[in-house]
Amino acid sequence: MRASGVLLSILCGPCVCIYVGFAACFCPARLHRRSEPEDKRRFERRQRHAPRPLVVRKRGLSIPLPEPEPEPEKLDIPSSPEELKQTTVFQEKSRLMALPLELREMIYKAVLGDDVMHVIHKENKLGHLRCKAKSEEDCPKRWYGEGPCRDSCWGVVDSSNIWMPVGDPAERSDGDVLPLLQTCRQVYSEAIPLLYSTNTFSFIDLDCLRHLSATILPSRFNAIKSLTIEWYLTWPLYDDFAQRMLFSTSLYPPHDEATWEEIWRIIAGMKGLQRLRVDLNYFDGFRDNECEQKMLAPLRQIKGVKNFTVYLGWKGKEVIGAPFKLTRPVTTGADDSSEDDW
Ligand SMILES: [Zn+2]
């Protein structure tokens, strides 16, 4: 056993030296991965401020509510805040409620639907920012180098990728949808399905998708029809050789393989999903095609999504038999002639 280990070291040693030397010369970013303590600190801070999963609780705004206990001396309009919170009053005099449901739904969608919601990781909860661009295609690229572009409509994040308000302390991070939803229970019950079914939910942080699935009702999560993910894969994802030979520790969530595969299990379980756009970046691509195939394997498990597109921000081989339409950067003849193995 010891002899085979020595033999393996003798055989693999030169390969490792060539690999490190080549990477340092031609792709230094691969070797300039964030140091482990920094990765660990970021992970621990995000763990401390992770949104807590949904607990079973009495619904505050949903209809129907349980029948209140009959108390003859306390009929009609409630008086205390607690009674107000738990009492449903029929809104027959409301002009909004006098409209047909179809018209009310048009109003709800105009206020809180048919838009792109960028989901952000805040301290102990999630938030969402409405896309400021005219269309999804016009939304500025969220990534610059290895992190979110600060000029985009994602706002500003700290070193742990947790959103932080800047400028106006009252900066909203709820998509400005709460005032309408809190109007009354009937409005809430009629409008809340449209919030999930008519908006595109946009992510640049895998943890946000994981937390969203755990912090809202499954029926709401399954009502989501449109999803976009933009993610910068972290080296050396799925590169067993590099992980074993160059690093003694593995990647921290959400940059590790386990989180990546969990995310795709969650997406595979989204019953209402009809549109999925994934935009991936990874330096200048995978070391070999086998690693890329391992990364794409969980995506192949997604079934029944009508419009599923994947963009890989690096050159590579054609992917066959996948449930998604894959695109890569357009290469020119000049690019091909100078292409290296990276
Ligand atoms: Zn945007």
Coordinates of C-alpha atoms and ligand atoms in Angstrom, one line a residue:
M1 CA 0.0 0.0 0.0
R2 CA 2.8 2.4 1.0
A3 CA 4.8 1.3 -2.1
S4 CA 1.9 2.0 -4.4
G5 CA 1.4 5.4 -2.8
V6 CA 5.1 6.3 -3.4
L7 CA 4.8 5.0 -7.0
L8 CA 1.6 7.1 -7.5
S9 CA 3.4 10.2 -6.2
I10 CA 6.3 9.6 -8.5
L11 CA 4.0 9.3 -11.5
C12 CA 1.6 12.1 -10.6
G13 CA 4.1 14.5 -9.3
P14 CA 5.3 15.8 -12.6
C15 CA 1.7 16.0 -13.9
V16 CA 0.8 18.2 -10.9
C17 CA 3.8 20.4 -11.4
I18 CA 3.0 20.9 -15.1
Y19 CA -0.7 21.5 -14.3
V20 CA 0.1 24.1 -11.6
G21 CA 2.8 25.8 -13.8
F22 CA 0.5 25.9 -16.8
A23 CA -2.4 27.2 -14.8
A24 CA -0.3 29.9 -13.1
C25 CA 1.0 31.1 -16.5
F26 CA -2.1 30.9 -18.6
C27 CA -5.0 31.0 -16.2
P28 CA -3.8 32.5 -12.9
A29 CA -7.4 33.1 -11.7
R30 CA -7.8 29.4 -11.2
L31 CA -5.0 29.4 -8.6
H32 CA -6.1 32.6 -7.0
R33 CA -9.2 31.1 -5.4
R34 CA -10.3 32.8 -2.3
S35 CA -8.4 31.5 0.7
E36 CA -10.2 28.9 2.8
P37 CA -10.6 31.1 6.0
E38 CA -12.3 33.8 3.9
D39 CA -14.6 31.2 2.3
K40 CA -15.3 29.8 5.8
R41 CA -16.0 33.2 7.2
R42 CA -18.4 34.0 4.4
F43 CA -20.2 30.7 4.8
E44 CA -20.5 31.0 8.6
R45 CA -21.9 34.6 8.3
R46 CA -24.5 33.4 5.7
Q47 CA -25.4 30.5 7.9
R48 CA -26.0 32.9 10.8
H49 CA -28.2 35.1 8.7
A50 CA -30.0 32.4 6.8
P51 CA -33.8 32.8 6.6
R52 CA -35.5 30.3 8.8
P53 CA -37.8 27.6 7.2
L54 CA -41.5 28.2 7.2
V55 CA -43.2 27.0 10.4
V56 CA -46.8 25.8 10.5
R57 CA -48.8 28.8 11.8
K58 CA -52.2 30.2 11.8
R59 CA -52.7 32.1 8.5
G60 CA -53.1 35.8 9.1
L61 CA -54.4 36.9 5.8
S62 CA -55.6 33.8 4.0
I63 CA -59.3 33.0 3.4
P64 CA -61.2 31.2 4.8
L65 CA -60.5 31.8 8.4
P66 CA -61.8 29.5 11.2
E67 CA -65.2 30.5 12.4
P68 CA -64.9 32.8 15.4
E69 CA -66.5 31.9 18.7
P70 CA -70.0 33.5 18.9
E71 CA -70.1 36.1 21.5
P72 CA -73.5 37.9 21.5
E73 CA -72.1 41.0 23.2
K74 CA -69.3 41.4 20.7
L75 CA -70.9 41.4 17.2
D76 CA -70.1 43.6 14.2
I77 CA -67.0 45.6 14.0
P78 CA -64.0 44.5 16.1
S79 CA -62.3 46.9 18.4
S80 CA -58.9 45.7 19.5
P81 CA -56.0 45.2 17.1
E82 CA -56.0 41.5 17.9
E83 CA -59.7 41.2 17.0
L84 CA -59.0 43.1 13.8
K85 CA -56.3 40.7 12.9
Q86 CA -58.5 37.7 13.2
T87 CA -61.8 39.0 11.9
T88 CA -63.1 38.9 8.3
V89 CA -65.5 41.7 7.3
F90 CA -67.3 41.3 4.0
Q91 CA -66.2 44.1 1.7
E92 CA -69.6 44.5 -0.1
K93 CA -69.3 48.3 -0.2
S94 CA -65.9 48.4 -1.8
R95 CA -65.9 49.6 -5.4
L96 CA -63.0 47.4 -6.1
M97 CA -64.9 44.3 -5.0
A98 CA -67.9 45.4 -7.1
L99 CA -65.8 44.8 -10.2
P100 CA -65.8 41.4 -11.9
L101 CA -63.0 39.1 -10.8
E102 CA -61.4 39.3 -14.2
L103 CA -61.0 43.1 -13.9
R104 CA -59.7 42.8 -10.4
E105 CA -57.1 40.4 -11.5
M106 CA -56.0 42.8 -14.2
I107 CA -55.5 45.4 -11.6
Y108 CA -53.6 43.0 -9.3
K109 CA -51.3 42.0 -12.2
A110 CA -50.7 45.6 -13.0
V111 CA -49.6 46.3 -9.5
L112 CA -47.7 43.2 -8.5
G113 CA -47.4 40.8 -11.5
D114 CA -46.0 40.4 -15.0
D115 CA -42.6 41.6 -13.9
V116 CA -39.1 40.3 -13.1
M117 CA -38.4 40.0 -9.4
H118 CA -34.7 39.7 -8.4
V119 CA -34.6 37.6 -5.2
I120 CA -32.0 38.8 -2.7
H121 CA -30.5 37.4 0.4
K122 CA -31.0 39.8 3.3
E123 CA -30.1 39.3 7.0
N124 CA -32.4 36.5 8.2
K125 CA -34.9 36.8 5.4
L126 CA -35.3 37.1 1.6
G127 CA -36.3 40.2 -0.3
H128 CA -37.0 40.9 -3.9
L129 CA -36.2 43.9 -6.1
R130 CA -38.2 44.7 -9.2
C131 CA -36.1 44.7 -12.3
K132 CA -35.4 48.2 -13.4
A133 CA -34.8 47.4 -17.0
K134 CA -37.5 47.7 -19.6
S135 CA -37.4 44.0 -20.4
E136 CA -35.6 41.0 -19.1
E137 CA -33.2 41.1 -22.0
D138 CA -32.2 44.7 -21.2
C139 CA -31.4 43.8 -17.5
P140 CA -27.7 44.6 -17.1
K141 CA -25.4 41.7 -16.6
R142 CA -25.3 40.9 -12.9
W143 CA -21.7 39.6 -12.9
Y144 CA -18.5 41.5 -13.2
G145 CA -15.5 39.3 -12.7
E146 CA -16.4 36.9 -9.8
G147 CA -19.2 38.8 -8.2
P148 CA -22.4 40.7 -8.8
C149 CA -22.0 43.9 -10.8
R150 CA -22.8 46.8 -8.4
D151 CA -24.3 48.8 -11.3
S152 CA -27.0 46.3 -11.9
C153 CA -30.5 46.3 -10.4
W154 CA -29.5 43.9 -7.7
G155 CA -28.3 46.6 -5.4
V156 CA -25.2 46.3 -3.2
V157 CA -24.1 43.3 -1.2
D158 CA -21.5 42.9 1.5
S159 CA -18.5 40.5 1.3
S160 CA -20.7 37.6 2.2
N161 CA -23.0 38.4 -0.7
I162 CA -25.8 39.6 1.7
W163 CA -27.8 42.5 0.4
M164 CA -27.4 45.8 2.3
P165 CA -29.4 49.0 1.8
V166 CA -27.5 52.0 0.7
G167 CA -28.5 55.7 0.4
D168 CA -32.1 55.9 1.4
P169 CA -32.5 54.0 4.6
A170 CA -36.1 53.3 3.7
E171 CA -35.1 51.6 0.5
R172 CA -37.7 48.9 -0.2
S173 CA -36.7 45.4 -0.8
D174 CA -40.2 43.8 -1.0
G175 CA -40.9 44.6 -4.6
D176 CA -43.4 47.1 -3.3
V177 CA -46.1 44.5 -3.3
L178 CA -47.0 44.3 0.4
P179 CA -49.2 47.4 0.6
L180 CA -51.8 45.9 -1.8
L181 CA -51.6 42.5 -0.3
Q182 CA -52.2 43.9 3.2
T183 CA -55.3 45.8 2.2
C184 CA -57.7 43.0 3.1
R185 CA -58.0 39.2 3.1
Q186 CA -60.0 39.0 0.0
V187 CA -57.5 41.1 -2.0
Y188 CA -54.7 39.0 -0.5
S189 CA -56.3 35.7 -1.4
E190 CA -57.1 36.8 -5.0
A191 CA -53.8 38.5 -5.7
I192 CA -51.2 36.3 -4.0
P193 CA -51.5 33.5 -6.6
L194 CA -50.8 36.0 -9.4
L195 CA -47.7 37.3 -7.6
Y196 CA -46.2 33.8 -8.0
S197 CA -47.6 32.7 -11.3
T198 CA -47.2 35.9 -13.4
N199 CA -43.7 37.1 -12.3
T200 CA -40.3 35.8 -13.4
F201 CA -38.2 35.0 -10.3
S202 CA -34.6 35.8 -10.9
F203 CA -31.7 34.5 -8.9
I204 CA -27.9 35.0 -8.8
D205 CA -27.5 33.2 -5.5
L206 CA -28.3 29.5 -5.2
D207 CA -29.0 29.9 -1.5
C208 CA -31.9 32.3 -2.3
L209 CA -33.6 29.6 -4.3
R210 CA -33.1 27.1 -1.6
H211 CA -34.4 29.4 1.1
L212 CA -37.4 30.5 -1.0
S213 CA -38.5 26.9 -1.4
A214 CA -38.3 26.5 2.4
T215 CA -39.8 29.8 3.5
I216 CA -43.0 29.9 1.5
L217 CA -45.9 27.5 1.3
P218 CA -45.3 24.6 -1.2
S219 CA -48.5 25.7 -3.1
R220 CA -47.0 29.1 -3.6
F221 CA -43.6 27.7 -4.7
N222 CA -45.3 25.3 -7.1
A223 CA -47.3 28.2 -8.6
I224 CA -44.1 29.8 -10.0
K225 CA -44.0 29.4 -13.7
S226 CA -40.9 31.4 -14.8
L227 CA -37.4 31.2 -13.3
T228 CA -34.0 32.5 -14.3
I229 CA -30.7 31.7 -12.7
E230 CA -27.4 33.4 -13.3
W231 CA -24.5 31.7 -11.5
Y232 CA -20.8 31.9 -11.5
L233 CA -19.5 28.4 -11.0
T234 CA -16.5 28.1 -8.6
W235 CA -13.4 26.3 -9.5
P236 CA -12.7 23.4 -9.1
L237 CA -16.3 22.3 -9.2
Y238 CA -16.5 18.6 -10.3
D239 CA -12.8 18.6 -11.0
D240 CA -11.8 15.6 -8.8
F241 CA -8.2 15.8 -9.9
A242 CA -7.8 19.4 -8.9
Q243 CA -9.7 18.9 -5.7
R244 CA -7.6 15.9 -4.6
M245 CA -4.2 17.1 -5.7
L246 CA -4.3 20.9 -5.1
F247 CA -6.7 21.4 -2.2
S248 CA -7.2 19.5 1.0
T249 CA -10.7 21.0 1.6
S250 CA -13.8 21.1 -0.6
L251 CA -15.8 24.0 -1.7
Y252 CA -18.1 25.8 0.8
P253 CA -21.9 26.0 0.1
P254 CA -23.4 27.3 -2.0
H255 CA -20.4 26.8 -4.3
D256 CA -20.1 23.0 -3.7
E257 CA -21.4 20.1 -5.7
A258 CA -24.0 19.1 -3.0
T259 CA -25.7 22.5 -3.1
W260 CA -25.7 22.5 -6.9
E261 CA -27.4 19.1 -7.1
E262 CA -29.9 20.0 -4.3
I263 CA -30.9 23.1 -6.2
W264 CA -31.7 21.0 -9.3
R265 CA -33.7 18.5 -7.2
I266 CA -35.7 21.5 -5.9
I267 CA -36.3 22.8 -9.4
A268 CA -37.2 19.3 -10.7
G269 CA -40.0 19.3 -8.1
M270 CA -41.5 22.7 -9.1
K271 CA -44.8 21.4 -10.5
G272 CA -45.9 24.7 -12.2
L273 CA -42.6 25.6 -13.9
Q274 CA -42.9 26.4 -17.6
R275 CA -39.9 28.5 -18.3
L276 CA -36.4 28.2 -17.1
R277 CA -33.4 30.2 -18.3
V278 CA -30.0 29.4 -16.9
D279 CA -26.9 31.5 -17.5
L280 CA -23.6 30.0 -16.3
N281 CA -20.1 31.3 -16.2
Y282 CA -16.9 29.5 -15.2
F283 CA -13.7 31.3 -16.1
D284 CA -12.9 30.0 -19.5
G285 CA -14.5 26.7 -19.2
F286 CA -13.9 23.2 -17.7
R287 CA -10.5 21.4 -17.9
D288 CA -12.1 18.5 -19.6
N289 CA -15.5 17.7 -21.0
E290 CA -16.1 15.0 -18.4
C291 CA -16.3 17.6 -15.6
E292 CA -18.7 19.7 -17.6
Q293 CA -20.9 16.7 -18.2
K294 CA -21.0 16.0 -14.4
M295 CA -22.0 19.6 -13.8
L296 CA -24.8 19.3 -16.4
A297 CA -26.0 15.9 -15.2
P298 CA -28.5 17.3 -12.6
L299 CA -30.0 19.6 -15.3
R300 CA -30.8 16.6 -17.4
Q301 CA -33.2 15.5 -14.7
I302 CA -35.5 18.4 -15.3
K303 CA -38.7 17.2 -17.1
G304 CA -41.7 18.9 -18.4
V305 CA -40.4 22.5 -18.6
K306 CA -41.6 23.8 -22.0
N307 CA -39.0 26.6 -22.4
F308 CA -35.7 25.5 -20.9
T309 CA -32.6 27.2 -22.1
V310 CA -29.0 27.1 -20.8
Y311 CA -26.2 29.4 -21.8
L312 CA -22.7 28.4 -21.0
G313 CA -20.3 31.3 -21.1
W314 CA -17.4 29.3 -22.5
K315 CA -16.6 27.2 -25.5
G316 CA -17.0 23.5 -25.6
K317 CA -18.6 20.5 -27.2
E318 CA -22.1 20.1 -28.4
V319 CA -24.5 18.6 -25.8
I320 CA -26.8 16.0 -27.1
G321 CA -30.0 14.5 -25.7
A322 CA -30.6 17.1 -23.1
P323 CA -34.0 18.5 -22.1
F324 CA -32.7 22.1 -22.6
K325 CA -31.5 24.2 -25.5
L326 CA -27.9 24.9 -25.0
T327 CA -26.0 27.9 -26.3
R328 CA -22.4 29.0 -26.0
P329 CA -20.5 32.1 -27.1
V330 CA -20.3 32.5 -30.8
T331 CA -16.8 31.5 -32.0
T332 CA -15.1 32.9 -35.0
G333 CA -12.5 31.3 -37.2
A334 CA -9.8 33.3 -35.6
D335 CA -10.9 32.1 -32.1
D336 CA -10.9 28.5 -33.2
S337 CA -7.4 28.7 -34.5
S338 CA -6.0 30.0 -31.2
E339 CA -8.2 27.8 -29.0
D340 CA -6.3 25.9 -26.3
D341 CA -7.4 23.0 -24.2
W342 CA -8.8 25.1 -21.4
Ligands
ZN1 ZN -32.9 43.6 -13.6

